Amino acid sequence: MGGPFRGFGVPQVTAAMEQTVDMMAKSLGISPLDIRVKNALRRGDRNPAGTTLTGSTGIGECLRKISASRLWQESETWKKASPPFKKRGAGLASAMQGMGYGPLIPDTANAKIELTQEGLFRVFCGVVDMGQGNASTYLQIAGEILNQGLSGMELVLPDTARTLPSGSSSASRTTFTYGNALITASKTMKKRLLERASDLLMAKGPEEMTLVPGRVRHIPSGKEMPLSALAGILSDAERTSVARYRTPSAKDSPTRDPNLSLHGIPHIVFSYAAHAAFVEVDTLTGLTEVKGFLAVTDCGRVLNPQIFEQQIQGGIAQGLGYALCEELKTDRGVIRTPDLGTYIIPTSIDLPDMESAAVELHEEMGPFGLKGAGEIAMNGPFAAVANAIADACGIRIFEGPMTPERVLGALEKKPSCQEEG
């Protein structure tokens, strides 16, 4: 089986572009960090696809956070303390990832929320949680609007008989797209409940009402009605709220230059990241060990710090596998690495200490200001490791994975350790 993989082509392009940036910096006599900071995109800039960036654009802040980090500031001292026959290096990479499918495919989600007869809010989710934790975030979003704790919420995961079509769990879109639909559905539900409760409790209007866990309260008098009692009065239609959201795309944007032709599938909202890899290369065997890794990510507001950290570290792990050991080998159309005994992925023992940090720039189009974080962490590790190897040994490897054999071969061809740039 084959198909799209995390990052959807961006890690491959980033691997080439970010090594080229380092090579340009060397030719110009400036540092890899400085060349990136000087050329970092800002809100209002136009990207190469011709799209004006109207959303949050935090790559500059990500790079500055890398620069201020302890790992980066101590890297020169760390590199000088390398053991015999080993060389140490530090490498940078910038990365970006578009939100959603882009303008050529309708990117929609349909959210449904129901007040059950028991007084619980049941969220019907049509996008799959494959372990990334977005299901927990959906309950947080609805709970925030309806002022309910997790004990007052239920979640129905994708089921063609019960949930509504909401697209695939891909393209860094699930929480962004479905989350926006869920916000609208939850606000509609809240408005309807407060209006009906205000009549039942003889309030002057819904502005005197508020939702509290398990109940609706009349603020001036303190009188309360259980949500289960309110649900018993409402019709099935009144207890249900449905909303649809369509992700905007660059093609729809009034800022897009009509004189520019459409290249690729431009997006209008992006997540950004800056990655730093710290490697140790054994010059006798070619083995490259990543001793530390730092990722700073602009994915908007972080609603769940634990899920954010897990997403970023999981992406780094996959990116390091792509960089150092994962290789699909074929022989006349026959796959020679069909299982995990031959297709080597990194395990927890192989992974370095990973640090992740966020640049929380509010994204106006995102639910509660967030952007997708599912793919962005996959895009930078290959380039960061490749640049770190070049910093350590002065060699460039343009074929992945960067196995000991390839590193040793490059070292033998360049005994003077002079980088070709």
Tab-separated table of N, CA and C in Angstrom, residues 10 14 18 36-37 40-41 56-67 91-99 269-277 293-300 311-312 315-316 355-361 371-384:
chain	number	residue	atom	x	y	z
A	10	VAL	N	6.077	18.259	1.686
A	10	VAL	CA	6.820	19.413	2.200
A	10	VAL	C	8.179	19.020	2.784
A	14	THR	N	11.555	20.948	1.666
A	14	THR	CA	12.283	21.659	2.724
A	14	THR	C	13.711	21.159	2.837
A	18	GLU	N	16.268	24.241	2.429
A	18	GLU	CA	16.969	24.705	3.619
A	18	GLU	C	18.461	24.392	3.579
A	36	ARG	N	18.313	33.645	7.682
A	36	ARG	CA	16.899	33.292	7.831
A	36	ARG	C	16.110	34.415	8.490
A	37	VAL	N	16.680	35.019	9.518
A	37	VAL	CA	15.981	36.115	10.192
A	37	VAL	C	15.779	37.285	9.235
A	40	ALA	N	12.929	36.338	6.754
A	40	ALA	CA	11.724	35.700	7.291
A	40	ALA	C	10.468	36.414	6.800
A	41	LEU	N	9.478	35.632	6.410
A	41	LEU	CA	8.202	36.191	5.991
A	41	LEU	C	7.523	36.893	7.158
A	56	SER	N	-1.651	35.137	10.722
A	56	SER	CA	-0.491	35.191	11.617
A	56	SER	C	0.706	34.526	10.951
A	57	THR	N	1.861	35.173	11.065
A	57	THR	CA	3.074	34.712	10.376
A	57	THR	C	4.233	34.833	11.350
A	58	GLY	N	4.551	33.727	12.035
A	58	GLY	CA	5.472	33.813	13.158
A	58	GLY	C	6.827	33.174	12.964
A	59	ILE	N	7.270	32.984	11.714
A	59	ILE	CA	8.557	32.320	11.520
A	59	ILE	C	9.702	33.146	12.098
A	60	GLY	N	9.626	34.476	11.997
A	60	GLY	CA	10.676	35.319	12.572
A	60	GLY	C	10.784	35.140	14.072
A	61	GLU	N	9.627	35.094	14.752
A	61	GLU	CA	9.624	34.884	16.198
A	61	GLU	C	10.168	33.502	16.553
A	62	CYS	N	9.863	32.505	15.729
A	62	CYS	CA	10.394	31.154	15.979
A	62	CYS	C	11.918	31.152	15.920
A	63	LEU	N	12.473	31.806	14.913
A	63	LEU	CA	13.927	31.858	14.764
A	63	LEU	C	14.579	32.606	15.922
A	64	ARG	N	13.966	33.696	16.345
A	64	ARG	CA	14.537	34.457	17.457
A	64	ARG	C	14.476	33.661	18.764
A	65	LYS	N	13.463	32.834	18.907
A	65	LYS	CA	13.374	31.996	20.099
A	65	LYS	C	14.449	30.911	20.078
A	66	ILE	N	14.751	30.386	18.891
A	66	ILE	CA	15.871	29.446	18.756
A	66	ILE	C	17.166	30.128	19.174
A	67	SER	N	17.379	31.343	18.662
A	67	SER	CA	18.610	32.082	18.938
A	67	SER	C	18.801	32.334	20.430
A	91	GLY	N	22.694	22.480	13.348
A	91	GLY	CA	22.058	22.867	12.092
A	91	GLY	C	20.673	23.430	12.300
A	92	LEU	N	20.313	24.376	11.433
A	92	LEU	CA	19.008	25.033	11.486
A	92	LEU	C	18.170	24.656	10.278
A	93	ALA	N	16.863	24.767	10.439
A	93	ALA	CA	15.947	24.664	9.311
A	93	ALA	C	14.681	25.434	9.648
A	94	SER	N	14.145	26.127	8.661
A	94	SER	CA	12.829	26.749	8.781
A	94	SER	C	11.831	25.900	8.009
A	95	ALA	N	10.577	25.943	8.431
A	95	ALA	CA	9.570	25.124	7.760
A	95	ALA	C	8.218	25.819	7.827
A	96	MET	N	7.351	25.440	6.892
A	96	MET	CA	5.986	25.951	6.889
A	96	MET	C	5.051	24.851	6.404
A	97	GLN	N	3.764	24.990	6.735
A	97	GLN	CA	2.769	23.996	6.329
A	97	GLN	C	1.426	24.687	6.154
A	98	GLY	N	0.821	24.529	4.981
A	98	GLY	CA	-0.478	25.129	4.726
A	98	GLY	C	-1.594	24.401	5.452
A	99	MET	N	-2.620	25.163	5.837
A	99	MET	CA	-3.787	24.575	6.484
A	99	MET	C	-4.811	24.185	5.433
A	269	VAL	N	-3.579	30.236	5.067
A	269	VAL	CA	-3.161	30.140	6.462
A	269	VAL	C	-2.060	29.093	6.563
A	270	PHE	N	-0.989	29.435	7.260
A	270	PHE	CA	0.157	28.535	7.390
A	270	PHE	C	0.581	28.430	8.852
A	271	SER	N	1.079	27.256	9.218
A	271	SER	CA	1.859	27.109	10.448
A	271	SER	C	3.335	27.216	10.083
A	272	TYR	N	4.150	27.660	11.035
A	272	TYR	CA	5.582	27.862	10.791
A	272	TYR	C	6.382	27.224	11.921
A	273	ALA	N	7.635	26.890	11.617
A	273	ALA	CA	8.503	26.319	12.653
A	273	ALA	C	9.959	26.595	12.330
A	274	ALA	N	10.762	26.675	13.369
A	274	ALA	CA	12.221	26.704	13.246
A	274	ALA	C	12.760	25.537	14.056
A	275	HIS	N	13.637	24.750	13.421
A	275	HIS	CA	14.200	23.565	14.066
A	275	HIS	C	15.712	23.698	14.184
A	276	ALA	N	16.252	23.186	15.274
A	276	ALA	CA	17.701	23.134	15.474
A	276	ALA	C	18.080	21.720	15.888
A	277	ALA	N	19.027	21.135	15.148
A	277	ALA	CA	19.512	19.784	15.443
A	277	ALA	C	20.964	19.858	15.884
A	293	PHE	N	17.536	18.128	20.111
A	293	PHE	CA	16.708	18.720	19.057
A	293	PHE	C	15.765	19.723	19.696
A	294	LEU	N	15.666	20.885	19.059
A	294	LEU	CA	14.791	21.954	19.542
A	294	LEU	C	13.868	22.382	18.417
A	295	ALA	N	12.581	22.412	18.692
A	295	ALA	CA	11.590	22.847	17.707
A	295	ALA	C	10.746	23.962	18.307
A	296	VAL	N	10.690	25.093	17.613
A	296	VAL	CA	9.834	26.203	18.020
A	296	VAL	C	8.779	26.370	16.938
A	297	THR	N	7.515	26.336	17.326
A	297	THR	CA	6.424	26.242	16.368
A	297	THR	C	5.419	27.364	16.553
A	298	ASP	N	5.025	27.972	15.442
A	298	ASP	CA	3.904	28.910	15.419
A	298	ASP	C	2.697	28.168	14.861
A	299	CYS	N	1.860	27.661	15.764
A	299	CYS	CA	0.609	27.025	15.334
A	299	CYS	C	-0.569	27.711	16.010
A	300	GLY	N	-0.424	29.030	16.203
A	300	GLY	CA	-1.487	29.785	16.832
A	300	GLY	C	-1.558	29.516	18.323
A	311	GLN	N	2.333	16.103	19.656
A	311	GLN	CA	2.312	16.241	18.202
A	311	GLN	C	3.689	16.643	17.677
A	312	ILE	N	4.307	17.618	18.318
A	312	ILE	CA	5.604	18.101	17.849
A	312	ILE	C	6.669	17.021	18.006
A	315	GLY	N	6.216	14.313	15.424
A	315	GLY	CA	6.674	14.745	14.106
A	315	GLY	C	8.185	14.757	13.998
A	316	ILE	N	8.856	15.192	15.056
A	316	ILE	CA	10.326	15.169	15.056
A	316	ILE	C	10.829	13.740	14.907
A	355	GLU	N	13.187	19.185	22.778
A	355	GLU	CA	12.543	20.317	23.430
A	355	GLU	C	11.629	20.996	22.427
A	356	SER	N	10.440	21.344	22.876
A	356	SER	CA	9.500	22.036	21.999
A	356	SER	C	8.980	23.282	22.694
A	357	ALA	N	8.798	24.321	21.922
A	357	ALA	CA	8.272	25.580	22.438
A	357	ALA	C	7.307	26.153	21.411
A	358	ALA	N	6.431	27.012	21.869
A	358	ALA	CA	5.409	27.581	20.990
A	358	ALA	C	5.553	29.087	20.893
A	359	VAL	N	5.261	29.604	19.718
A	359	VAL	CA	5.059	31.036	19.505
A	359	VAL	C	3.558	31.204	19.294
A	360	GLU	N	2.866	31.693	20.299
A	360	GLU	CA	1.400	31.700	20.269
A	360	GLU	C	0.869	33.016	19.700
A	361	LEU	N	0.928	33.127	18.381
A	361	LEU	CA	0.317	34.259	17.697
A	361	LEU	C	-1.134	33.916	17.380
A	371	LYS	N	-3.981	27.122	14.949
A	371	LYS	CA	-3.707	26.590	13.616
A	371	LYS	C	-3.290	25.131	13.779
A	372	GLY	N	-3.208	24.410	12.677
A	372	GLY	CA	-2.860	22.996	12.739
A	372	GLY	C	-1.413	22.773	13.137
A	373	ALA	N	-1.184	21.706	13.916
A	373	ALA	CA	0.174	21.352	14.344
A	373	ALA	C	0.540	19.929	13.959
A	374	GLY	N	-0.312	19.258	13.199
A	374	GLY	CA	-0.109	17.843	12.956
A	374	GLY	C	1.042	17.501	12.039
A	375	GLU	N	1.365	18.382	11.087
A	375	GLU	CA	2.374	18.043	10.089
A	375	GLU	C	3.636	18.891	10.164
A	376	ILE	N	3.540	20.086	10.682
A	376	ILE	CA	4.643	21.035	10.610
A	376	ILE	C	5.921	20.479	11.234
A	377	ALA	N	5.804	19.663	12.286
A	377	ALA	CA	7.004	19.152	12.960
A	377	ALA	C	7.755	18.137	12.127
A	378	MET	N	7.115	17.559	11.123
A	378	MET	CA	7.757	16.560	10.260
A	378	MET	C	8.666	17.210	9.223
A	379	ASN	N	8.456	18.490	8.954
A	379	ASN	CA	9.056	19.100	7.765
A	379	ASN	C	10.508	19.538	7.929
A	380	GLY	N	10.941	19.837	9.149
A	380	GLY	CA	12.264	20.408	9.330
A	380	GLY	C	13.410	19.491	9.705
A	381	PRO	N	13.165	18.321	10.323
A	381	PRO	CA	14.288	17.531	10.839
A	381	PRO	C	15.323	17.112	9.805
A	382	PHE	N	14.917	16.674	8.609
A	382	PHE	CA	15.903	16.245	7.607
A	382	PHE	C	16.876	17.375	7.316
A	383	ALA	N	16.345	18.552	7.013
A	383	ALA	CA	17.213	19.673	6.665
A	383	ALA	C	18.078	20.098	7.841
A	384	ALA	N	17.504	20.114	9.048
A	384	ALA	CA	18.281	20.523	10.222
A	384	ALA	C	19.432	19.559	10.476
